mmCIF file of C-alpha atoms in Angstrom:
data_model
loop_
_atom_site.group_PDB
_atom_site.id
_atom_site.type_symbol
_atom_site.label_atom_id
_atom_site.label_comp_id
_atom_site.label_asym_id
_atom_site.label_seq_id
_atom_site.Cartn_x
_atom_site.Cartn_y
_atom_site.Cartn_z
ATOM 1 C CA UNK A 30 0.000 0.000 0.000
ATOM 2 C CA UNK A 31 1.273 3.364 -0.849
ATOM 3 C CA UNK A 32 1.512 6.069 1.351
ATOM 4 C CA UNK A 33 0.880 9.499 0.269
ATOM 5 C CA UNK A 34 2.483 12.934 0.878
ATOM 6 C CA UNK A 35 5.107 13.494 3.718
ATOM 7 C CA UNK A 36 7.149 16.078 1.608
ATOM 8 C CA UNK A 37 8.808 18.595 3.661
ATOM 9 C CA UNK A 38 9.772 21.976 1.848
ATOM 10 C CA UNK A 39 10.711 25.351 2.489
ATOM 11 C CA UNK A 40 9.533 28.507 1.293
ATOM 12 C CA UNK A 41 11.342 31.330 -0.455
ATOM 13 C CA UNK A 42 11.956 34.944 1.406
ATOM 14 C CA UNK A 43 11.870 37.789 -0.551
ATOM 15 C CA UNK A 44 14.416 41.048 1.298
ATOM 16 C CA UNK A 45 13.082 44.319 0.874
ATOM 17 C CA UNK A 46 15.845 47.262 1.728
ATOM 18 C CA UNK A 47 16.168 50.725 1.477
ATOM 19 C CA UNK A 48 18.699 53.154 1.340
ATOM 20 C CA UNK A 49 18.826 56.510 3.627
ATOM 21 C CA UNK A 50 15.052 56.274 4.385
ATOM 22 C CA UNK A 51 12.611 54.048 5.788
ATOM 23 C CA UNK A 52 9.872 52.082 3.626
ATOM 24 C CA UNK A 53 6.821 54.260 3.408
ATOM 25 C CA UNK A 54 3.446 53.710 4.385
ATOM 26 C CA UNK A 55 2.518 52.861 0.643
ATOM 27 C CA UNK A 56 5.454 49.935 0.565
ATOM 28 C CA UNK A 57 4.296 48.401 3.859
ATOM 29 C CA UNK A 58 0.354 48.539 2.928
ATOM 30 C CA UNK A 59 1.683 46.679 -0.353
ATOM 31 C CA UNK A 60 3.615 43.908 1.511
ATOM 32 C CA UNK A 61 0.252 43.730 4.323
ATOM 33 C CA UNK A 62 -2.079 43.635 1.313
ATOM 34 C CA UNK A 63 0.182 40.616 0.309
ATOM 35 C CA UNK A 64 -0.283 38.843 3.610
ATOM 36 C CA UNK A 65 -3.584 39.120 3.650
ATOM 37 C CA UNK A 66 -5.523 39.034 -0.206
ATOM 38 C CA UNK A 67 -3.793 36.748 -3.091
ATOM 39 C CA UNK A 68 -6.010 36.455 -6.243
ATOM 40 C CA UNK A 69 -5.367 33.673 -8.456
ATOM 41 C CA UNK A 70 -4.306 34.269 -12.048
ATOM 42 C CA UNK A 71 -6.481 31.149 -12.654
ATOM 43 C CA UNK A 72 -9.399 32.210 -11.173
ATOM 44 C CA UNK A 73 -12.266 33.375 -13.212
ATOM 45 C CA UNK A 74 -12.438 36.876 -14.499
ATOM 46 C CA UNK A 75 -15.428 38.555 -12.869
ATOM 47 C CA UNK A 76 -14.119 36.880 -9.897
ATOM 48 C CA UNK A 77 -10.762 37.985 -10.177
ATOM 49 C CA UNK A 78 -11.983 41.935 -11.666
ATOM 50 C CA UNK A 79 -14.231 41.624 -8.248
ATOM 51 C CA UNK A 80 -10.885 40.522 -5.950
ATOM 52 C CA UNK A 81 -9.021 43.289 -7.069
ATOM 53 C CA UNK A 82 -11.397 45.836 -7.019
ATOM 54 C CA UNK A 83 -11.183 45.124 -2.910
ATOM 55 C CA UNK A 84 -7.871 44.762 -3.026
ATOM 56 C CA UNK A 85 -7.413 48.399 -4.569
ATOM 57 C CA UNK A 86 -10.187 49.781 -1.458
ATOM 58 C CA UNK A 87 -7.920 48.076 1.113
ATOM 59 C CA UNK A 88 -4.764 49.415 -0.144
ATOM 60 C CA UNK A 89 -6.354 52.803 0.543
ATOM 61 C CA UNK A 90 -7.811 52.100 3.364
ATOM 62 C CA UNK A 91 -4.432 50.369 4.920
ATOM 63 C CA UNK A 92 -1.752 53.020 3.179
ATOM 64 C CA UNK A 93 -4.524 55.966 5.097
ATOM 65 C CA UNK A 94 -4.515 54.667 8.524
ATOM 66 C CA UNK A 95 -0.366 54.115 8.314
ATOM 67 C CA UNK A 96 -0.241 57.734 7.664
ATOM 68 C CA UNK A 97 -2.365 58.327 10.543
ATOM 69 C CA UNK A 98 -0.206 55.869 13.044
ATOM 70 C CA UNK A 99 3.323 57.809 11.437
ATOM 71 C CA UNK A 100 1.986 61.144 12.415
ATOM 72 C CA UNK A 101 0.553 59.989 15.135
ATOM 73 C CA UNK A 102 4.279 58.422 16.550
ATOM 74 C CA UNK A 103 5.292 61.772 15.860
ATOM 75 C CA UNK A 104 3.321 63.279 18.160
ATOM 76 C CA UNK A 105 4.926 61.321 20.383
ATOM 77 C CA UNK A 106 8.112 61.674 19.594
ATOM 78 C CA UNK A 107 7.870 65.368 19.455
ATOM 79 C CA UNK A 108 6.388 65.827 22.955
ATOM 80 C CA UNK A 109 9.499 63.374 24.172
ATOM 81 C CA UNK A 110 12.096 65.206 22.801
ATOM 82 C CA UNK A 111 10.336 68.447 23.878
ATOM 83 C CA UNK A 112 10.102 67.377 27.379
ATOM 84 C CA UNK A 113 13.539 66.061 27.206
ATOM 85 C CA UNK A 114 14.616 69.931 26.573
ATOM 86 C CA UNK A 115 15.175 69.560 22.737
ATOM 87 C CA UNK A 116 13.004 71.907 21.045
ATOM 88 C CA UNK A 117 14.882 72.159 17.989
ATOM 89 C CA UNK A 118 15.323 68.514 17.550
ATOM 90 C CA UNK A 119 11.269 68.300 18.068
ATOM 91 C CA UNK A 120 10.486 71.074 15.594
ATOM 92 C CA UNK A 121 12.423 68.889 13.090
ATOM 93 C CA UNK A 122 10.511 65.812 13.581
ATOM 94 C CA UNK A 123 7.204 67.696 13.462
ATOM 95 C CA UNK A 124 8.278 69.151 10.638
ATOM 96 C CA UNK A 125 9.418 65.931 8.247
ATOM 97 C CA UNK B 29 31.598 28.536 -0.846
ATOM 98 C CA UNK B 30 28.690 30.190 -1.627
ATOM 99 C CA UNK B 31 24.977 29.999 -0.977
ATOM 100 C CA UNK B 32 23.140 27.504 -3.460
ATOM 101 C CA UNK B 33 19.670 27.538 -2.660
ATOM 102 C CA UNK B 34 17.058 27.031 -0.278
ATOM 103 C CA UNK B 35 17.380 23.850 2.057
ATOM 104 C CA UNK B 36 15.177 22.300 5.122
ATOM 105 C CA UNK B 37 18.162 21.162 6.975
ATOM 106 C CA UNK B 38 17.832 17.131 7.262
ATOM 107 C CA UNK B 39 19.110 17.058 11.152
ATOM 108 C CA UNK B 40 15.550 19.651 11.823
ATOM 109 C CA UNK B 41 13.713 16.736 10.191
ATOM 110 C CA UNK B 42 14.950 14.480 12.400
ATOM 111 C CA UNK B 43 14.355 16.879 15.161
ATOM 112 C CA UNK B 44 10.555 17.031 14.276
ATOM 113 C CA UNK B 45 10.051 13.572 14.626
ATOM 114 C CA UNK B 46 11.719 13.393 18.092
ATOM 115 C CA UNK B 47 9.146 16.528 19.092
ATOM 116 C CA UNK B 48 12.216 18.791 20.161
ATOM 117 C CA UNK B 49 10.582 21.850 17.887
ATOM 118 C CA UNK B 50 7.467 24.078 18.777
ATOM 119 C CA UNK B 51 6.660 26.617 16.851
ATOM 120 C CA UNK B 52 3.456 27.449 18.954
ATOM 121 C CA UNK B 53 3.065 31.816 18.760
ATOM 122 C CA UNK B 54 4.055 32.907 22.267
ATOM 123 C CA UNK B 55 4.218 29.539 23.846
ATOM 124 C CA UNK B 56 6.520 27.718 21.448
ATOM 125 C CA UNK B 57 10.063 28.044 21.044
ATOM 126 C CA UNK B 58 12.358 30.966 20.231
ATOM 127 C CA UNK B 59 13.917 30.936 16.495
ATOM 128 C CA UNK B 60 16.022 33.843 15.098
ATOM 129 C CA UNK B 61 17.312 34.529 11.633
ATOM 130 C CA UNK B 62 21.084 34.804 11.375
ATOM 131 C CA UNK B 63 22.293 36.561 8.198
ATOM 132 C CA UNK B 64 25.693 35.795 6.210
ATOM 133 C CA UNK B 65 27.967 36.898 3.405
ATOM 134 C CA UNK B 66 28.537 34.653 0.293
ATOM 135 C CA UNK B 67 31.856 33.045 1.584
ATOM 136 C CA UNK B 68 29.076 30.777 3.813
ATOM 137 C CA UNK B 69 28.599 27.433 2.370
ATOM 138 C CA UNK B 70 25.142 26.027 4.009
ATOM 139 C CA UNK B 71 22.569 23.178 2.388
ATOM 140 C CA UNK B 72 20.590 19.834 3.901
ATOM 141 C CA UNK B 73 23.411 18.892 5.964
ATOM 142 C CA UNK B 74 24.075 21.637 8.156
ATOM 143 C CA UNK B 75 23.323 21.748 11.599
ATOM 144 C CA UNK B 76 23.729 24.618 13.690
ATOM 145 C CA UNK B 77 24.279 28.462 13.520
ATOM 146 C CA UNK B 78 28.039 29.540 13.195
ATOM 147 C CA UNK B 79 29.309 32.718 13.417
ATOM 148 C CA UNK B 80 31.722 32.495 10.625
ATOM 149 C CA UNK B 81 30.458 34.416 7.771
ATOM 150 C CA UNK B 82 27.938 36.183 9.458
ATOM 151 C CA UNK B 83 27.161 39.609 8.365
ATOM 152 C CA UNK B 84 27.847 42.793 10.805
ATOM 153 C CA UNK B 85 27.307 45.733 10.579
ATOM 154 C CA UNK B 86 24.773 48.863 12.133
ATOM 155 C CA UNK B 87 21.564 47.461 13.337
ATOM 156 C CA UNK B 88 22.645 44.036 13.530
ATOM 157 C CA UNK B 89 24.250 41.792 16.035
ATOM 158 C CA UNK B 90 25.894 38.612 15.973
ATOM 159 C CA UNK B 91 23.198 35.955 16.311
ATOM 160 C CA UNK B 92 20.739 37.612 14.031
ATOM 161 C CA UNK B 93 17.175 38.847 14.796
ATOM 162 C CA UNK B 94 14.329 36.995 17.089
ATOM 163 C CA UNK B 95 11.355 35.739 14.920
ATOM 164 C CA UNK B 96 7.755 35.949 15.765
ATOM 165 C CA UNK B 97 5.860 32.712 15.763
ATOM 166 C CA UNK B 98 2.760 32.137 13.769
ATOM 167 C CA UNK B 99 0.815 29.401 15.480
ATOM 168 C CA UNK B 100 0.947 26.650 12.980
ATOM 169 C CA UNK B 101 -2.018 25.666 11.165
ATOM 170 C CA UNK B 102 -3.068 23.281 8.230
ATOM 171 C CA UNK B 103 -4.368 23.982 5.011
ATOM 172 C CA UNK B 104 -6.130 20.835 3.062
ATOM 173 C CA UNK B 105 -3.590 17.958 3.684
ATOM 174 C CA UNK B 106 -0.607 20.373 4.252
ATOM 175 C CA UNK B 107 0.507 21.840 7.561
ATOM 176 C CA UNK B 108 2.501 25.088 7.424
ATOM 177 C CA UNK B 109 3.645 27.371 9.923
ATOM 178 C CA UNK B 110 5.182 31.237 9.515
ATOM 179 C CA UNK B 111 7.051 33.967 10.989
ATOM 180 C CA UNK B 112 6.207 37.555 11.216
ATOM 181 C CA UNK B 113 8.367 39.654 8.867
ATOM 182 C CA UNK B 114 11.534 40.841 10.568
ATOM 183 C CA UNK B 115 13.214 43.601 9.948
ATOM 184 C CA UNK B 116 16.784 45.660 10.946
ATOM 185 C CA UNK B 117 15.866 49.050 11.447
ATOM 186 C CA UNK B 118 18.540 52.247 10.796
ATOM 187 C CA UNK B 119 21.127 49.488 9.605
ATOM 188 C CA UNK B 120 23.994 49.092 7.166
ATOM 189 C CA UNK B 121 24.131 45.230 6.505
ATOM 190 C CA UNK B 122 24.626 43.454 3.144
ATOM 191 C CA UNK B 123 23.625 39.898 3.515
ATOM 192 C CA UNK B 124 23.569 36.879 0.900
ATOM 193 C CA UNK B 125 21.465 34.293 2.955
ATOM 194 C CA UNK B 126 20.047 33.500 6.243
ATOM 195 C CA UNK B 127 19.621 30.506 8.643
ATOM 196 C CA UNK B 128 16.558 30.041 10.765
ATOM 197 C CA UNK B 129 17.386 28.039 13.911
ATOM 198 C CA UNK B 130 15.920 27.237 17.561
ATOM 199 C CA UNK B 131 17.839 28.756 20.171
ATOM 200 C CA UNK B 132 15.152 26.789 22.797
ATOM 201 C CA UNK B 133 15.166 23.259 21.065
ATOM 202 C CA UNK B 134 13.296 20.833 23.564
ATOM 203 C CA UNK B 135 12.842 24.003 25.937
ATOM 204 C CA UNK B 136 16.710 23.856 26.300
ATOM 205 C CA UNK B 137 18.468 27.279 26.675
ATOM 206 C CA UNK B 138 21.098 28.756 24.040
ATOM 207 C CA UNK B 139 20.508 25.491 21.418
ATOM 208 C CA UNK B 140 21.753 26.377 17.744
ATOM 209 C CA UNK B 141 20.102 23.708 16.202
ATOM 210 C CA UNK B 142 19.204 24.942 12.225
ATOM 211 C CA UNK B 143 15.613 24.600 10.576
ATOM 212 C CA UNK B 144 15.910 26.456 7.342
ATOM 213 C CA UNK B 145 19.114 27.643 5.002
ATOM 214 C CA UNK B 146 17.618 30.702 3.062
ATOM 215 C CA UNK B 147 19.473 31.882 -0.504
ATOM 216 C CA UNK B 148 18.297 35.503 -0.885
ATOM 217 C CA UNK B 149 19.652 34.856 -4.726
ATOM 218 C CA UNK B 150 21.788 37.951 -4.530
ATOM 219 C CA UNK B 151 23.507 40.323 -2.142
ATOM 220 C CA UNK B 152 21.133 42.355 -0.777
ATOM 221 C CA UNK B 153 22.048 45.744 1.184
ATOM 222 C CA UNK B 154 20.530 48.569 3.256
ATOM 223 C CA UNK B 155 22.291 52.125 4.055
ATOM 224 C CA UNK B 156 21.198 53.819 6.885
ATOM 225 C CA UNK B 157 17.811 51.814 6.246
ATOM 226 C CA UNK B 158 15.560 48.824 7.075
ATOM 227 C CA UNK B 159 16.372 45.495 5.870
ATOM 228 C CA UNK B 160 13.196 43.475 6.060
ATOM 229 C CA UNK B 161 12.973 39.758 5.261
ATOM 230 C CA UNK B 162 9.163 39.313 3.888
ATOM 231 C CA UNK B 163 7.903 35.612 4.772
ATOM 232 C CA UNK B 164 6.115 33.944 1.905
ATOM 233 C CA UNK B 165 1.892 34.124 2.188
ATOM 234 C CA UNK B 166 1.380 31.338 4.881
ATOM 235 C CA UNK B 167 -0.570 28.973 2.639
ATOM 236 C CA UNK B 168 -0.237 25.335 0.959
ATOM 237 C CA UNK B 169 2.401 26.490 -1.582
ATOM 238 C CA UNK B 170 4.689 29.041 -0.235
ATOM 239 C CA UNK B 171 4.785 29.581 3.721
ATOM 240 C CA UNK B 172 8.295 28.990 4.835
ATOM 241 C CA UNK B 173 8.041 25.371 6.186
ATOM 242 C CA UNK B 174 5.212 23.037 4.910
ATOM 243 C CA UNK B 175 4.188 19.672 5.292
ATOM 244 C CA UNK B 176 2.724 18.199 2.426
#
């Protein structure tokens, strides 16, 4: 009697970098959107048209609340550096 | 010496089947990622995280990053697990290829027994930036360790 399946396998990483910046809120909606929608090239077109049409409205929805949580962090980190004496330094980050 | 591909090291395998590996979120065991240049020469039959060859440089320190467990799950007749993506923030590290291995194997302390070798294909580099490694969608096909 044969036995079936009991292949082991790894997956492949991809390595996202950047260079004198940090990723923005529109390159880590793209790699959420990723984690949480796939559409299949095979499945059938009104499907598909339907799958990325909610895809699109989350990418919006996802990249707008980033920009909310960035500014929001930068609130905080304002306020720190301002109560750590460092006005300057805080007008700078409220600034970016 | 270089990297040549992705392997599931055969001595993890082993390691499965003698239950010394949980990859339970929170409860399990703790894995990191080290990264390495492309003088490292890793496949099936290595066995535990080295030093030699790994990367340094701002934002990263010898032994490589902690990973976040995904509780595994099972998808048809395949069982996968998954990590959360990690990333090196505000570094300067150019990296060829990763292990993955359990630094709690068997709820031991400071184990270095390897799960995964990981080719990233070509260098890859930040400068003064993040260095993320993006796990593969956690389904049937492409999350990091299956079981088909």
């Amino acid at each position: 009697m044969m036995v079936e399946g009991g292949k082991i396998s790894p997956g492949i990483v991809e390595v996202q970098t950047t260079n004198h910046r940090g990723f923005t809120p529109e390159e880590v909606a793209e790699r959420c959107l990723s984690k949480l929608l796939s559409v299949s090239d095979t499945a059938p077109p009104a499907i598909k048209e339907q799958a990325n049409a909610y895809k699109d409205h989350m990418r919006a929805v996802l990249v707008f609340y980033m920009k909310e949580a960035v500014k929001s962090d930068r609130t905080t980190v304002y306020n720190a550096l301002c109560d750590a004496g460092q006005k300057d330094l805080a007008e700078l980050i409220r600034r970016l | 010496m270089a990297f040549t591909g992705n392997f599931m090291c055969t001595s993890f395998k082993q390691e499965l089947l003698q239950a010394q590996h949980n990859f339970t979120a929170s409860t399990g065991h703790t894995f990191k990622l080290a990264m390495y240049d492309n003088n490292a020469s890793f496949d099936a039959s290595t066995t535990d995280y080295t030093a030699t060859n790994e990367v340094s440089g701002t934002g990263y320190s010898a032994g490589g990053g902690t990973l976040t467990n995904v509780t595994p799950t099972t998808s048809g007749t395949t069982a996968l697990t998954d990590f959360d993506d990690l990333t090196f923030s505000s570094s300067t590290i150019t990296a060829r290829g990763a292990l993955i291995y359990n630094t709690t194997t068997g709820g031991g302390t400071g184990t270095t027994d390897t799960v995964v070798v990981l080719d990233f294909g070509s260098d890859k580099s930040s400068s003064a930036g993040d260095f993320t490694i993006v796990f593969p969608t956690a389904d049937a096909s492409n999350a990091i360790i299956r079981i088909a």
